[in-house]
Coordinates of C-alpha atoms in Angstrom, one line a residue:
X35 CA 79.5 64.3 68.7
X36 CA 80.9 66.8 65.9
X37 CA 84.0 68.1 66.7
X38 CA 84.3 71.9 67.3
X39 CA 87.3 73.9 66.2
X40 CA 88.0 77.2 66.9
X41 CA 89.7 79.9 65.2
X42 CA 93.0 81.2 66.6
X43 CA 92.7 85.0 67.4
X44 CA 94.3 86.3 64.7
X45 CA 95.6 89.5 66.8
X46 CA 97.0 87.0 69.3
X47 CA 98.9 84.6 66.8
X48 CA 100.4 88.0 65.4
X49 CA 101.4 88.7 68.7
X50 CA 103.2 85.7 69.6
X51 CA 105.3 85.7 66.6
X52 CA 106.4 89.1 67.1
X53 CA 107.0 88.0 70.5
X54 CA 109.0 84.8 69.5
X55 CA 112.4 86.2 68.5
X56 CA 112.9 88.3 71.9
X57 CA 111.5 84.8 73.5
X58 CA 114.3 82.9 72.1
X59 CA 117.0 85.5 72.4
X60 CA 116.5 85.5 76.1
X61 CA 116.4 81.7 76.5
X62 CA 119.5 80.3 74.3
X63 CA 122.7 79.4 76.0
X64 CA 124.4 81.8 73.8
X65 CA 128.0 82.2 72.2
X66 CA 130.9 83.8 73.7
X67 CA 130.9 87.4 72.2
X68 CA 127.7 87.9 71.1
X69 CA 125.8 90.3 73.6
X70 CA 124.7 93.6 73.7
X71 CA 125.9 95.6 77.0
X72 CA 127.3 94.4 80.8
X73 CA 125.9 94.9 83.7
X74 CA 128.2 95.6 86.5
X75 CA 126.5 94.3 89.9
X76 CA 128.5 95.7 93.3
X77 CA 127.1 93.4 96.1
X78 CA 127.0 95.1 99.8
X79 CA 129.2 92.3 101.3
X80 CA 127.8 92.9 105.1
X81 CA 124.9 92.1 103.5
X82 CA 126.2 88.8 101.8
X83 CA 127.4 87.9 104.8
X84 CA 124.4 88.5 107.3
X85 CA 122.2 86.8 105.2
X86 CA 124.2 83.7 104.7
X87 CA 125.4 83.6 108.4
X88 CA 127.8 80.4 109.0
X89 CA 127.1 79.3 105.1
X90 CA 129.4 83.0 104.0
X91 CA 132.2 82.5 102.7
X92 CA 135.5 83.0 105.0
X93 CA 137.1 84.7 102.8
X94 CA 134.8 87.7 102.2
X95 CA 133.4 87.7 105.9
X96 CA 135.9 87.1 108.5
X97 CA 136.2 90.0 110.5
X98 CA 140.1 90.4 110.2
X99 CA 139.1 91.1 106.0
X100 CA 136.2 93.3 105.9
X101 CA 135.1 94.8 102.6
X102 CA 132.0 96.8 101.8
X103 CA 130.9 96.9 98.3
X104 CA 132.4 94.3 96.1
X105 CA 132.4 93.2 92.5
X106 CA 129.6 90.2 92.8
X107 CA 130.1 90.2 88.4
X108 CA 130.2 91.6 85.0
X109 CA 127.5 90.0 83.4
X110 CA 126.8 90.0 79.3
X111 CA 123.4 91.0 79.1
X112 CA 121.0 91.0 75.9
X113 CA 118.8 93.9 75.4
X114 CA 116.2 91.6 76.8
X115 CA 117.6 88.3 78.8
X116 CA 121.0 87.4 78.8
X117 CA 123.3 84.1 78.1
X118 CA 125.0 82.2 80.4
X119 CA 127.1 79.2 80.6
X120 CA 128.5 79.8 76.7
X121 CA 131.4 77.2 76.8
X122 CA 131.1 74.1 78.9
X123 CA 133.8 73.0 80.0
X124 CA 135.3 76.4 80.7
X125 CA 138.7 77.1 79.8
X126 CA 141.0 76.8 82.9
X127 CA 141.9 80.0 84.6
X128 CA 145.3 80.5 85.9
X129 CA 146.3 80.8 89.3
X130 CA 147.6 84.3 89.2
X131 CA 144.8 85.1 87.2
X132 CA 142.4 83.9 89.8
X133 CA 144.4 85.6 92.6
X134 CA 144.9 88.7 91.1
X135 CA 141.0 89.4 91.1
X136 CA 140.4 88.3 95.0
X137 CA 141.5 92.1 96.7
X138 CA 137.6 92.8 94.6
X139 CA 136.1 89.7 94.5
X140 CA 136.8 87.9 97.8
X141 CA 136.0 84.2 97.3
X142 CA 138.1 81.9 95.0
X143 CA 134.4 80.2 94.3
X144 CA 132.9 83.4 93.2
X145 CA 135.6 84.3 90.9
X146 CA 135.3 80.7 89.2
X147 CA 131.6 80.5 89.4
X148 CA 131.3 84.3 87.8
X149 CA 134.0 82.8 84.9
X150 CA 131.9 79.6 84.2
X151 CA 128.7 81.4 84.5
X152 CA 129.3 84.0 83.0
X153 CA 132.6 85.1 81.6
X154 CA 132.9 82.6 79.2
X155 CA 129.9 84.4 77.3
X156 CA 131.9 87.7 77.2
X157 CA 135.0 85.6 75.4
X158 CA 136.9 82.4 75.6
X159 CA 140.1 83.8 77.6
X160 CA 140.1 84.3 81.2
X161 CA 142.7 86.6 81.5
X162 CA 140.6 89.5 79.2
X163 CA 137.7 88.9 81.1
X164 CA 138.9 89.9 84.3
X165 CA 140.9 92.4 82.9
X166 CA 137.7 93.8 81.8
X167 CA 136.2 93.1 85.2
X168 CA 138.8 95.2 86.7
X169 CA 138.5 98.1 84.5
X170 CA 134.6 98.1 84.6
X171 CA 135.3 98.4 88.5
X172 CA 137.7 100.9 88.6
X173 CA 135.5 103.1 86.0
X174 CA 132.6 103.6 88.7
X175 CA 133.2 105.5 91.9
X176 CA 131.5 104.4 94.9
X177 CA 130.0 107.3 96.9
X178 CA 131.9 108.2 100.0
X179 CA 129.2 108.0 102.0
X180 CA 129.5 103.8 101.1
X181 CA 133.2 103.3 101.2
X182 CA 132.7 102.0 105.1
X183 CA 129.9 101.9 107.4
X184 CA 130.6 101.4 111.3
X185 CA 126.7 101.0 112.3
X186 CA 123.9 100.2 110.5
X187 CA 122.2 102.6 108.6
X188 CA 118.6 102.8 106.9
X189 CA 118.2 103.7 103.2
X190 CA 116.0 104.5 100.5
X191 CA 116.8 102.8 97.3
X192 CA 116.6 106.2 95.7
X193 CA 119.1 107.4 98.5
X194 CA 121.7 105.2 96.8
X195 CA 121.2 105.8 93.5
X196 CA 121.5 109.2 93.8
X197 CA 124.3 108.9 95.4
X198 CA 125.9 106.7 93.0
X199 CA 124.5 109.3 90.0
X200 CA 126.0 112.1 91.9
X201 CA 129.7 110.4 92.0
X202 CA 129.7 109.6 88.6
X203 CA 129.2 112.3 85.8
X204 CA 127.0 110.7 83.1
X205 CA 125.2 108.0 84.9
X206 CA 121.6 108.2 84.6
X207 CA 118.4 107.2 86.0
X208 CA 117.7 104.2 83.6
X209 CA 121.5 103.1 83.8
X210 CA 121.2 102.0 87.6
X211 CA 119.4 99.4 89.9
X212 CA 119.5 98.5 93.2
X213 CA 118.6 95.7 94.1
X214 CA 117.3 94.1 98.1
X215 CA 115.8 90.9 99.3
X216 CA 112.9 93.0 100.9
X217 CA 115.1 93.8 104.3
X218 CA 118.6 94.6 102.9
X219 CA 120.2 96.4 100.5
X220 CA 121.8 93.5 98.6
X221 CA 123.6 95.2 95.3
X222 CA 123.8 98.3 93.2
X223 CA 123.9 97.2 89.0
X224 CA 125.1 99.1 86.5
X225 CA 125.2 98.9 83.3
X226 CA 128.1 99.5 80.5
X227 CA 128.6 99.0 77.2
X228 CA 130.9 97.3 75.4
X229 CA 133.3 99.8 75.9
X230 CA 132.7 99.7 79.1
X231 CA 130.5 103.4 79.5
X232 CA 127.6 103.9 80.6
X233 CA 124.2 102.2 79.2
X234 CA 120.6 102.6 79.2
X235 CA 119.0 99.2 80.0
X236 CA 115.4 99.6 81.0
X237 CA 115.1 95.7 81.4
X238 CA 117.6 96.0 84.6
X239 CA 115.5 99.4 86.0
X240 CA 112.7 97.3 85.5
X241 CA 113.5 95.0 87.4
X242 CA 114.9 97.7 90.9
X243 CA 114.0 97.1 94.2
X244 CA 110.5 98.5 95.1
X245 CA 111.4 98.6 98.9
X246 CA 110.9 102.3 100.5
X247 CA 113.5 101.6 103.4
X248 CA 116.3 98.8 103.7
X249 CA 118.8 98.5 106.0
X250 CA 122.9 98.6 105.0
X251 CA 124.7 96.5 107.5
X252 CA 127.9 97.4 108.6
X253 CA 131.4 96.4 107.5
X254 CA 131.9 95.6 111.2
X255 CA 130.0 94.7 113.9
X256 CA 127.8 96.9 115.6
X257 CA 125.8 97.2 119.2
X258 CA 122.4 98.5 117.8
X259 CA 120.5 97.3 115.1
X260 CA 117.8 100.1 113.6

């Protein structure tokens, strides 16, 4: 039986090869410094810990330390993909490092896993990365309206990031996702450049929670659920 070959498309080779070098970007390990923006994510804590029940952390989710949104990472992103895991073994992080960043990020696991993960692909030293983390923080404003909530409360995703937009002059639409697991409102992302302002990343929009309604837990416990 004669062999048949066929022809590759040549519109679709063409394609794949102009595909290839986004491909690869988004897939190598990566080298510490060499990104394009951050993203910011804010995780909903009450949601963090509702979710993960008697797996939560302590730390974050006992009821005598209740926080609302916290800093779940700054995150080197490329304009498609992003590295992670740059420098294996990480550098050691110092205690008062670590400790300093806990009153933001409330588990001495995340802060660690966050450095490993990815800090080490923003730069090799500890201490400038979450010196970095805590500016990025304290650049964004959380809406009032999510600085404490006592009972639980239904939201749109486009309820929250207006509200975010509104609190912070320059912010806009593709610069912002939230993000749910289908039920609750899990994070809000934003991203920053280099300099730590605000970025257009249409990868991270992309990518926003396509939930009409989700539900905000509480900081504390409530009587009603919606």
């Amino acid at each position: 039986m004669a062999c048949v070959i066929r022809a590759f498309p040549a519109w679709l080779l063409l394609a794949a090869l102009a595909s290839w070098p986004q491909l690869a970007l988004a897939q190598q390990k990566g080298e510490p410094g060499r990104f394009d923006h951050y993203v910011l994510a804010l995780s909903w804590s009450p949601s963090y810990c509702e979710a993960m029940g008697e797996r939560a952390e302590p730390a974050q989710c006992a009821t005598a330390r209740p926080f609302a949104f916290v800093v779940h990472g700054l995150w080197p992103q490329y304009a498609r993909g992003w590295p992670e895991s740059c420098l294996s073994p990480a550098p050691y992080v110092p205690e008062p490092v670590l400790r300093s960043m806990l009153d933001v990020m409330p588990s001495r696991r995340l802060v660690l896993h966050e450095w490993r993960t990815h800090g080490t692909c923003a730069t090799p030293d500890p201490a400038a990365y979450f010196d970095k983390v805590r500016r990025a923080y304290e650049g964004v404003t959380i809406p009032d309206a999510f600085r404490r909530l006592d009972a639980y409360r239904m939201v749109s995703p486009g309820e929250v990031e207006a509200a975010f937009r509104a609190a912070n002059p320059g912010l806009g639409a593709d610069m912002i996702a939230v993000d749910c697991d289908g039920r609750r409102l899990k994070e809000v992302r934003i991203c920053l450049d280099r300099s730590l302002g605000f970025a257009s990343c249409p990868e991270v929009d992309r990518r926003a929670c396509r939930a009409e309604r989700v539900v905000m837990p509480p900081v504390r416990g409530a009587t009603a659920r919606p």
